[in-house]
PDB file of N, CA and C in Angstrom:
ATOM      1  N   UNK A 100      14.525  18.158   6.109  1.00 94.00           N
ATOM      2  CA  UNK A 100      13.393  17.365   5.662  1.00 94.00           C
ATOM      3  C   UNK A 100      13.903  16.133   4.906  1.00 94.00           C
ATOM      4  N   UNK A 101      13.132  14.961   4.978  1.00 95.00           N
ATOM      5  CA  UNK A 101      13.385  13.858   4.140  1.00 95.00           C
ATOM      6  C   UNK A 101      12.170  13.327   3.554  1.00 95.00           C
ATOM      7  N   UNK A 102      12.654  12.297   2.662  1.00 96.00           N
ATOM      8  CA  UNK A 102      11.356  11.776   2.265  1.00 96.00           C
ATOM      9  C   UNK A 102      11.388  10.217   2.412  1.00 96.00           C
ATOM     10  N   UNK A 103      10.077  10.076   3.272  1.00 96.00           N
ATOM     11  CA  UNK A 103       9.904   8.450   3.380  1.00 96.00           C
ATOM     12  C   UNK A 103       8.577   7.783   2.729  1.00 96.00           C
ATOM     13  N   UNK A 104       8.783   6.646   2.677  1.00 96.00           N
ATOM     14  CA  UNK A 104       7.615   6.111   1.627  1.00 96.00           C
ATOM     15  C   UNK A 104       6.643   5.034   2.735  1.00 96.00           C
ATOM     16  N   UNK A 105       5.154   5.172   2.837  1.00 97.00           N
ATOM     17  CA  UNK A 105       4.774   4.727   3.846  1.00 97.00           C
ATOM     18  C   UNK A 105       3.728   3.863   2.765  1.00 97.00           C
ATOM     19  N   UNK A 106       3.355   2.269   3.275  1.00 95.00           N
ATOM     20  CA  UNK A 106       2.521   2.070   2.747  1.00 95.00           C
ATOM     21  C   UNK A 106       0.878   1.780   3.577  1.00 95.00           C
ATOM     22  N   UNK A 107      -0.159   1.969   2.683  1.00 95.00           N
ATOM     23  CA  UNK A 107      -0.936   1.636   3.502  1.00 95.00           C
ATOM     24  C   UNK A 107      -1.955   0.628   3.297  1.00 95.00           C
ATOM     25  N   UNK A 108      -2.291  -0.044   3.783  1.00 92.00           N
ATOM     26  CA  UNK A 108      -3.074  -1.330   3.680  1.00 92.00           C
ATOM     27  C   UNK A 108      -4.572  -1.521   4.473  1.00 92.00           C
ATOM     28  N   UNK A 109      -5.535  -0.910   3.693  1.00 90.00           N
ATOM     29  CA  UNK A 109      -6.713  -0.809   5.052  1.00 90.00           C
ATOM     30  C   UNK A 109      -6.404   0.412   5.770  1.00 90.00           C
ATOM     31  N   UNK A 110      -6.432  -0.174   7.609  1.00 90.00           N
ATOM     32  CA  UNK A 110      -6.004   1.010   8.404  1.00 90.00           C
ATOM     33  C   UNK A 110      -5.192   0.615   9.331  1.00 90.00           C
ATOM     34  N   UNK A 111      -3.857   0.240   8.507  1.00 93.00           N
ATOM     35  CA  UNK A 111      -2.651  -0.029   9.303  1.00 93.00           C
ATOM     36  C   UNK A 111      -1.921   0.304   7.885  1.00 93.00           C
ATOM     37  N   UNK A 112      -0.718   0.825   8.443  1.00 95.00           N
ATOM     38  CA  UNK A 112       0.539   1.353   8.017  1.00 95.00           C
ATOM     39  C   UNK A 112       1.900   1.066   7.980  1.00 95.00           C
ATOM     40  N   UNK A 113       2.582   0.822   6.907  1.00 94.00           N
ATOM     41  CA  UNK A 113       3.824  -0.070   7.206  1.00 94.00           C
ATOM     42  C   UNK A 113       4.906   0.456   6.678  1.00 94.00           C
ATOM     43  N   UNK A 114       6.367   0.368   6.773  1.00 93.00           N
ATOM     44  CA  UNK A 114       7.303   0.824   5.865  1.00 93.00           C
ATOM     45  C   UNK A 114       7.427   0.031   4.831  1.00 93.00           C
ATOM     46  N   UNK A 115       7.183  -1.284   5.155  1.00 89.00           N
ATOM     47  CA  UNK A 115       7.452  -2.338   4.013  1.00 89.00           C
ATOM     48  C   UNK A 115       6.065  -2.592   3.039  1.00 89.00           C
ATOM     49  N   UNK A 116       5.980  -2.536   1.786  1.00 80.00           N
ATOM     50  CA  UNK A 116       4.784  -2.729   1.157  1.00 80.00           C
ATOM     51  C   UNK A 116       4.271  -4.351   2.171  1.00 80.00           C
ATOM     52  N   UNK A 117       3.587  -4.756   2.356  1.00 70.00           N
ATOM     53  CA  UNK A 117       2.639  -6.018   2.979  1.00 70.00           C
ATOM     54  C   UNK A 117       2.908  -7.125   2.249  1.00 70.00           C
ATOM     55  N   UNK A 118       2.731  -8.091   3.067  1.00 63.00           N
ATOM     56  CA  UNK A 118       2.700  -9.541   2.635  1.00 63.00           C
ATOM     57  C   UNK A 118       2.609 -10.068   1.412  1.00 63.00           C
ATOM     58  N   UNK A 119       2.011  -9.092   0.633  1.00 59.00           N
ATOM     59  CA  UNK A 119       1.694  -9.725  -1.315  1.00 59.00           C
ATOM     60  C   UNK A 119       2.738 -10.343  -1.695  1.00 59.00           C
ATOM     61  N   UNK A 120       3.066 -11.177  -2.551  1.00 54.00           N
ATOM     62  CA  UNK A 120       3.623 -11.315  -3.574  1.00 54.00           C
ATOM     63  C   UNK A 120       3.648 -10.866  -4.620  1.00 54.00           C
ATOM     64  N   UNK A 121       4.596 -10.080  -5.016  1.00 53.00           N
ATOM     65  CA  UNK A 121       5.015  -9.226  -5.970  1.00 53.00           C
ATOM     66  C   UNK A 121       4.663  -9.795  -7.241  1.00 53.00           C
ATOM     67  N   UNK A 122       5.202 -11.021  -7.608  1.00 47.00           N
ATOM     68  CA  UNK A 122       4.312 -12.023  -8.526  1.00 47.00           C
ATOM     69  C   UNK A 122       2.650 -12.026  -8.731  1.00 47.00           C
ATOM     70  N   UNK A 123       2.127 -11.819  -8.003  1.00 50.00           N
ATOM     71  CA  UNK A 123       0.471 -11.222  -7.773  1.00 50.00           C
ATOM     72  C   UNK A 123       0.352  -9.648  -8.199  1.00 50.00           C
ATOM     73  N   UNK A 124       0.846  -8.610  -8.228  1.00 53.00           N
ATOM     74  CA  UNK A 124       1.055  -7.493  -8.777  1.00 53.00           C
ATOM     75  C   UNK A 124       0.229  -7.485  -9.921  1.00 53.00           C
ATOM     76  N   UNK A 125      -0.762  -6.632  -9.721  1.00 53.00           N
ATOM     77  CA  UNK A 125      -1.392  -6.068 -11.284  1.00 53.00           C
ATOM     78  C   UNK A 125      -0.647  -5.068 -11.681  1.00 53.00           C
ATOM     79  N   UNK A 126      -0.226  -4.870 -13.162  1.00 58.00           N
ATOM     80  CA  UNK A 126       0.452  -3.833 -13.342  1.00 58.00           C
ATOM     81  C   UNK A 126      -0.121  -2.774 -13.451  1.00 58.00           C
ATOM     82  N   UNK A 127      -1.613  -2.637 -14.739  1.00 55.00           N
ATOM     83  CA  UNK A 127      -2.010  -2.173 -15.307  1.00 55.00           C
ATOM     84  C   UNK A 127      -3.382  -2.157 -14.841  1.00 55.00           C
ATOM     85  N   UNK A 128      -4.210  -0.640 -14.997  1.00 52.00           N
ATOM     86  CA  UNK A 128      -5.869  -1.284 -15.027  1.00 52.00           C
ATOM     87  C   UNK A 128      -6.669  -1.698 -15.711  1.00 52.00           C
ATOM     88  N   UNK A 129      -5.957  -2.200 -17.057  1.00 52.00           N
ATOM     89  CA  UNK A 129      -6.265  -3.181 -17.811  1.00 52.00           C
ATOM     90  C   UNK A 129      -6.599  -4.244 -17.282  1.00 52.00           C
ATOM     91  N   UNK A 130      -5.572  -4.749 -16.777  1.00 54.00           N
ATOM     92  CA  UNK A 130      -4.906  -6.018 -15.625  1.00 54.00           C
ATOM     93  C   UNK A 130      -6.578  -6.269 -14.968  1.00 54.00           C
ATOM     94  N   UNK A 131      -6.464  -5.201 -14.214  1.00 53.00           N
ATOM     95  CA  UNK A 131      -7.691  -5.062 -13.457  1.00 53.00           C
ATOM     96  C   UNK A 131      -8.680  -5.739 -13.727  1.00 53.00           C
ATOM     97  N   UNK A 132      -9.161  -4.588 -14.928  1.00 53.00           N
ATOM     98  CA  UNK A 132     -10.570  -4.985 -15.491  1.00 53.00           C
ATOM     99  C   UNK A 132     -10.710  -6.423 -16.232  1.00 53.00           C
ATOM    100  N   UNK A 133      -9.397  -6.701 -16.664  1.00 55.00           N
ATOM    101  CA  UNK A 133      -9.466  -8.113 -17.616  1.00 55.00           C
ATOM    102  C   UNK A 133     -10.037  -8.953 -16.524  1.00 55.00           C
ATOM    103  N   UNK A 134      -9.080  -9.053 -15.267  1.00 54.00           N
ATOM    104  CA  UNK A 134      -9.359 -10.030 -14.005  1.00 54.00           C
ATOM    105  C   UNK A 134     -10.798  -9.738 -13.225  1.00 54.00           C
ATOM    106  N   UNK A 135     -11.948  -9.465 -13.864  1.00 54.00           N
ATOM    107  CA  UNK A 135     -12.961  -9.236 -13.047  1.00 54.00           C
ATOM    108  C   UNK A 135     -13.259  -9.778 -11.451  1.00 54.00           C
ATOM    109  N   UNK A 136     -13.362 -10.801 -12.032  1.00 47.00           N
ATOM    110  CA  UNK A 136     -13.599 -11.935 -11.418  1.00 47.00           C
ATOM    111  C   UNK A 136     -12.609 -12.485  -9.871  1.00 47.00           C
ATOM    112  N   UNK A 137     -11.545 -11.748 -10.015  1.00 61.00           N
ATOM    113  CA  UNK A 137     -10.889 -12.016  -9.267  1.00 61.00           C
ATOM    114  C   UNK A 137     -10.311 -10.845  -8.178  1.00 61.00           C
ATOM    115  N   UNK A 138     -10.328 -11.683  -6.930  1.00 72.00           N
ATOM    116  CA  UNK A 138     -10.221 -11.009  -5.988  1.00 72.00           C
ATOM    117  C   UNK A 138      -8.638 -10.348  -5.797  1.00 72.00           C
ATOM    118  N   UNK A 139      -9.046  -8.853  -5.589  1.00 75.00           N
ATOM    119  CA  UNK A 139      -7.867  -8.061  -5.281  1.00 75.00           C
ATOM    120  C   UNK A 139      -7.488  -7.254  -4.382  1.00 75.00           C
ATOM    121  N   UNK A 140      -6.355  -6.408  -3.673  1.00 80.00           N
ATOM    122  CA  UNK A 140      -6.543  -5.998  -2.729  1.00 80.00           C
ATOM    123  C   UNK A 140      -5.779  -4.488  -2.965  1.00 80.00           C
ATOM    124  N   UNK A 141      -5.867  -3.727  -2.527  1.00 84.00           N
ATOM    125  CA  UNK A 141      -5.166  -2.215  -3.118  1.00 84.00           C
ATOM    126  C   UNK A 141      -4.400  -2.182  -1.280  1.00 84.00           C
ATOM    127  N   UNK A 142      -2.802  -1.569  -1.820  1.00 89.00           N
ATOM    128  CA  UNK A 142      -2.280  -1.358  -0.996  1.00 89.00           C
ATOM    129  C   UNK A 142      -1.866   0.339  -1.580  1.00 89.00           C
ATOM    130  N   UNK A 143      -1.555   1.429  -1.151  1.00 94.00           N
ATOM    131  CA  UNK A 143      -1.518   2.575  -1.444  1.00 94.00           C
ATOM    132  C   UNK A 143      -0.165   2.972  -0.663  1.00 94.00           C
ATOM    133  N   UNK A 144       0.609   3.409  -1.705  1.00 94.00           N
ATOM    134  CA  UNK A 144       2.264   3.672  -1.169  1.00 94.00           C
ATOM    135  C   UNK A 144       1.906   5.634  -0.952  1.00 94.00           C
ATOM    136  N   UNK A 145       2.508   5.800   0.014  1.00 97.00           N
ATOM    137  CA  UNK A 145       2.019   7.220   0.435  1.00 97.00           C
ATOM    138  C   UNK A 145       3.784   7.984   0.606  1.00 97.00           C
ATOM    139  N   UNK A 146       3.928   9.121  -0.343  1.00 97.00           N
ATOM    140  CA  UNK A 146       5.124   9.783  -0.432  1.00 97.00           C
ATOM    141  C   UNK A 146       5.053  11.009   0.534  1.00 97.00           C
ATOM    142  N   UNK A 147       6.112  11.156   1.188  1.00 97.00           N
ATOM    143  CA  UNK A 147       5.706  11.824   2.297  1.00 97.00           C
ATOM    144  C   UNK A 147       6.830  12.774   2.563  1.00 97.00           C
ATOM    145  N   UNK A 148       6.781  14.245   2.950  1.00 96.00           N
ATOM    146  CA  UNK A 148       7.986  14.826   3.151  1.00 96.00           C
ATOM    147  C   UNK A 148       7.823  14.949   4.667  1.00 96.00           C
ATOM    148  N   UNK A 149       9.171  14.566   5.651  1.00 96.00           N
ATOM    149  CA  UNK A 149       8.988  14.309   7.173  1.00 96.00           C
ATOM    150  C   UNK A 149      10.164  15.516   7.569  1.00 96.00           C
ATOM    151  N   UNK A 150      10.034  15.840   8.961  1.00 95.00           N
ATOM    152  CA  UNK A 150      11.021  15.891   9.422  1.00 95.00           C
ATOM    153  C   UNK A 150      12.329  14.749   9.383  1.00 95.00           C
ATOM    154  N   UNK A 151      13.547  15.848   9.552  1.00 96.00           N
ATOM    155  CA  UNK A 151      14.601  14.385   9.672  1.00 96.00           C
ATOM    156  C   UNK A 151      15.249  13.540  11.013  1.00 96.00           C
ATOM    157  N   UNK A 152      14.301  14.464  11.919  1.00 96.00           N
ATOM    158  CA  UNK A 152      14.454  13.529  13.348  1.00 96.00           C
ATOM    159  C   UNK A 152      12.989  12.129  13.332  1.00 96.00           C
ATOM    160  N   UNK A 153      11.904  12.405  12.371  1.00 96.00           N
ATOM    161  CA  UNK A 153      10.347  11.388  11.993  1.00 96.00           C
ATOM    162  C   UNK A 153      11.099  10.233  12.450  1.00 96.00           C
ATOM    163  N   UNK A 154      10.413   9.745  13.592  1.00 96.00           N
ATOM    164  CA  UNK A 154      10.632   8.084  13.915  1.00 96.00           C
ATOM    165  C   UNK A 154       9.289   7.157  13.914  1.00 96.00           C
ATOM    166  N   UNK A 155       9.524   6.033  12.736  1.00 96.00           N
ATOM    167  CA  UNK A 155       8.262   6.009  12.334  1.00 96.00           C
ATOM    168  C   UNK A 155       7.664   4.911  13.466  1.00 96.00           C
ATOM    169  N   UNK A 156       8.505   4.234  14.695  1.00 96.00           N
ATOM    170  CA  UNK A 156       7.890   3.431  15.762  1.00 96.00           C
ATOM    171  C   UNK A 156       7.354   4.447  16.936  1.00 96.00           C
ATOM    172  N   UNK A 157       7.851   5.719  16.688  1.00 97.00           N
ATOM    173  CA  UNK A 157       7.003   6.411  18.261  1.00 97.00           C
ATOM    174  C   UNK A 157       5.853   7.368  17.416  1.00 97.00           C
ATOM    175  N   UNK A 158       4.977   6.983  16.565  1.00 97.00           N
ATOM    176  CA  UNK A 158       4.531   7.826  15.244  1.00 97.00           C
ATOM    177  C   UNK A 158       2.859   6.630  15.374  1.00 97.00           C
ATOM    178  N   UNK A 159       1.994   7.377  16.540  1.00 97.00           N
ATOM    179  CA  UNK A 159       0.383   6.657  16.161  1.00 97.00           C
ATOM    180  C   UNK A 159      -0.144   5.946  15.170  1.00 97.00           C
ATOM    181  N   UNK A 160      -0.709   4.799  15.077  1.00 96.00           N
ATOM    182  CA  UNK A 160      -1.265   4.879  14.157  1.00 96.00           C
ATOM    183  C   UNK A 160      -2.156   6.038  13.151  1.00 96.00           C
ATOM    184  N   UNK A 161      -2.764   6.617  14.352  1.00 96.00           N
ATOM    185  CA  UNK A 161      -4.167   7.590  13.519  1.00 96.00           C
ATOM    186  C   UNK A 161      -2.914   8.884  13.017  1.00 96.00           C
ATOM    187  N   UNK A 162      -1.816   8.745  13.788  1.00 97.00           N
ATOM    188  CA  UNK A 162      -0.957   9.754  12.835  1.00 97.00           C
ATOM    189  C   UNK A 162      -0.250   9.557  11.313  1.00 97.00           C
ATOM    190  N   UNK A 163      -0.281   8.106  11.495  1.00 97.00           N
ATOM    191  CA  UNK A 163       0.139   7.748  10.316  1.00 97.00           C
ATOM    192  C   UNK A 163      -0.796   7.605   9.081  1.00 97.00           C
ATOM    193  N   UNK A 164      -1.780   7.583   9.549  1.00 97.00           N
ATOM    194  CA  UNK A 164      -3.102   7.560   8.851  1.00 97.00           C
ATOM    195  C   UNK A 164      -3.287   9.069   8.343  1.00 97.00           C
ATOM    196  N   UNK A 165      -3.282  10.194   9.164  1.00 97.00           N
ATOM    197  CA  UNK A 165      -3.291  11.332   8.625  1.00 97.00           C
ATOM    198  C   UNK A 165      -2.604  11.622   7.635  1.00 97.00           C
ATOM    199  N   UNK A 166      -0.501  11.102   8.341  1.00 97.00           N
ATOM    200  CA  UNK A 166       0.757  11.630   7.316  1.00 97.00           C
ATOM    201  C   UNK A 166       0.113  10.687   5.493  1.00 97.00           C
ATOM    202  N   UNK A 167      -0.624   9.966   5.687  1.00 97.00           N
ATOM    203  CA  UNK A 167      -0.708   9.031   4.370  1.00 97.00           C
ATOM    204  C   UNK A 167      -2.077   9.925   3.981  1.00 97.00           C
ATOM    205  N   UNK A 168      -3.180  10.572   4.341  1.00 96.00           N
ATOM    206  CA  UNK A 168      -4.545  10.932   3.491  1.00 96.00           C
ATOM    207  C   UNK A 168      -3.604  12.570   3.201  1.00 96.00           C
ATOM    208  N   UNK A 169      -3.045  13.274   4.069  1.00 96.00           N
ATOM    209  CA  UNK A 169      -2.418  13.997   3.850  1.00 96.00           C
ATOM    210  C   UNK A 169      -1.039  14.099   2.096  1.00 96.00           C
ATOM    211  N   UNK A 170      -0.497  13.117   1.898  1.00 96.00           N
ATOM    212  CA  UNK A 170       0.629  12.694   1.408  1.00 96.00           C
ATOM    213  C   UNK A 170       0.613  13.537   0.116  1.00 96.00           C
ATOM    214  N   UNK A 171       1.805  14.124  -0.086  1.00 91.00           N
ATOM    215  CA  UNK A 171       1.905  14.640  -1.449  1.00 91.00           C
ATOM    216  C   UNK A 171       1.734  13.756  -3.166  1.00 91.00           C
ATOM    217  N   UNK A 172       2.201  12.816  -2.516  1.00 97.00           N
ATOM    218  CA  UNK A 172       2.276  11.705  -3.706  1.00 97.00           C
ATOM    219  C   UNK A 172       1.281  10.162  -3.089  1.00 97.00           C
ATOM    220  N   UNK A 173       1.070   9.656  -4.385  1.00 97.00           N
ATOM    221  CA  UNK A 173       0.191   8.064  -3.935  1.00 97.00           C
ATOM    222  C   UNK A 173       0.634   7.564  -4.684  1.00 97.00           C
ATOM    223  N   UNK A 174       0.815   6.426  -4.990  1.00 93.00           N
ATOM    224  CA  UNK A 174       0.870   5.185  -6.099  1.00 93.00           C
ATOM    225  C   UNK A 174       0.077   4.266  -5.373  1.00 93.00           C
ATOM    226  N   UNK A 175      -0.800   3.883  -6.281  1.00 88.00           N
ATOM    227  CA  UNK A 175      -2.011   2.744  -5.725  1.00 88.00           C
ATOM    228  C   UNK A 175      -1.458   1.219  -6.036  1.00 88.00           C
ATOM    229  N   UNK A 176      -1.315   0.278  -5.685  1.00 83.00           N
ATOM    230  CA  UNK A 176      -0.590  -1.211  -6.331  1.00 83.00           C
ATOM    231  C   UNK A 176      -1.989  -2.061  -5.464  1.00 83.00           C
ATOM    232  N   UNK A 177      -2.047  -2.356  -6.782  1.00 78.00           N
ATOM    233  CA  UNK A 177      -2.997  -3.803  -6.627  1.00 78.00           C
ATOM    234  C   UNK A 177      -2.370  -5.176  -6.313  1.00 78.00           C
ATOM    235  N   UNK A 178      -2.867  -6.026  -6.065  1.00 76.00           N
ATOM    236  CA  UNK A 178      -2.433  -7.073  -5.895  1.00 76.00           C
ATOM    237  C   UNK A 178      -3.658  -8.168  -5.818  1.00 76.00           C
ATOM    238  N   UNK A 179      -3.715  -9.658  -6.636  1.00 72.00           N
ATOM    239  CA  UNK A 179      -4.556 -10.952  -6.718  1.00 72.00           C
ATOM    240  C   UNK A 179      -4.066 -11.576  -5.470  1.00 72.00           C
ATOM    241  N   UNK A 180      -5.900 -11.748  -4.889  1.00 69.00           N
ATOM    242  CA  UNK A 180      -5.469 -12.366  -3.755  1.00 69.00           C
ATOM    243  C   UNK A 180      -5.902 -13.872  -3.773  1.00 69.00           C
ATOM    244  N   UNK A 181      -7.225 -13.651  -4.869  1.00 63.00           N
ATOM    245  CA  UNK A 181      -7.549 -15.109  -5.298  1.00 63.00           C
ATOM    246  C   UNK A 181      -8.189 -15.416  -6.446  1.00 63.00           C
ATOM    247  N   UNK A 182      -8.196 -16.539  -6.924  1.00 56.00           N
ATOM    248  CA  UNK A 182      -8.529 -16.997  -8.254  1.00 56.00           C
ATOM    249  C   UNK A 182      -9.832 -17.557  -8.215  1.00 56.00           C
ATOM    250  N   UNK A 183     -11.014 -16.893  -8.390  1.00 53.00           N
ATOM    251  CA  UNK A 183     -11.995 -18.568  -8.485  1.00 53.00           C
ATOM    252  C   UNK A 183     -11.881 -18.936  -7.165  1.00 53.00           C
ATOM    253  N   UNK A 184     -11.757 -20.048  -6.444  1.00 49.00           N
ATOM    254  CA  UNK A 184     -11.960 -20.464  -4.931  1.00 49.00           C
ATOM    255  C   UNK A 184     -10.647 -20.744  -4.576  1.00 49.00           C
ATOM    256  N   UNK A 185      -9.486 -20.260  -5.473  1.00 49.00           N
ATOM    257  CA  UNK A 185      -8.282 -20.827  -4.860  1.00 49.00           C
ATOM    258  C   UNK A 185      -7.680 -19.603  -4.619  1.00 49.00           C
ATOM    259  N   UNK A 186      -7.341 -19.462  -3.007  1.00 49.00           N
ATOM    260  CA  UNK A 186      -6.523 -18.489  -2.684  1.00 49.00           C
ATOM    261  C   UNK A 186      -4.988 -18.405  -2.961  1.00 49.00           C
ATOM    262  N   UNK A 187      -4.361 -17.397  -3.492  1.00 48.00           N
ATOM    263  CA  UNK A 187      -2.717 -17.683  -4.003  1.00 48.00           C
ATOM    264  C   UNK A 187      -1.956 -16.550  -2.582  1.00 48.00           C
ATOM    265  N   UNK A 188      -2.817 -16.012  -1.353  1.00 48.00           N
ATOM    266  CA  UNK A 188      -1.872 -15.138  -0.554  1.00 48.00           C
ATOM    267  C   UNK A 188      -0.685 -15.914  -0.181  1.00 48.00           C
TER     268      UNK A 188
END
């Protein structure tokens, strides 16, 4: 068994956390709530124990979708996608 870290974005699935800028990162849900006003997007890192043959390109989407609602572990990461009318993606 191994463990791989899948993230998920919506309903697509990636190894690499998504396009954000890390600089955009809310840390806190402080963060959050301070930024009402501003638009954010939740990407959800999904901890996963696989087989050690798991190849994550011959691996469905709707399977990957399961291995992630399934997942032993989550970490939720926010991310600002815009300010007021100015988009920073």
């Amino acid at each position: 068994m191994k463990t791989i870290h899948l993230f998920q974005f919506k309903d697509s699935v990636s190894l690499k956390i998504p396009f954000f800028k890390e600089s955009y990162g809310l840390e806190t849900l402080n963060e959050l709530m301070e930024y009402d006003l501003m638009n954010t997007e939740k990407v959800t890192e999904c901890i996963i124990e696989t087989d050690d043959d798991f190849i994550f390109e011959d691996t469905s989407r709707d399977d990957l979708l399961k291995m992630c609602q399934n997942a032993q572990e989550t970490v939720e990461h926010y991310f600002a996608t815009a300010v007021g009318d100015e988009d920073i993606l």
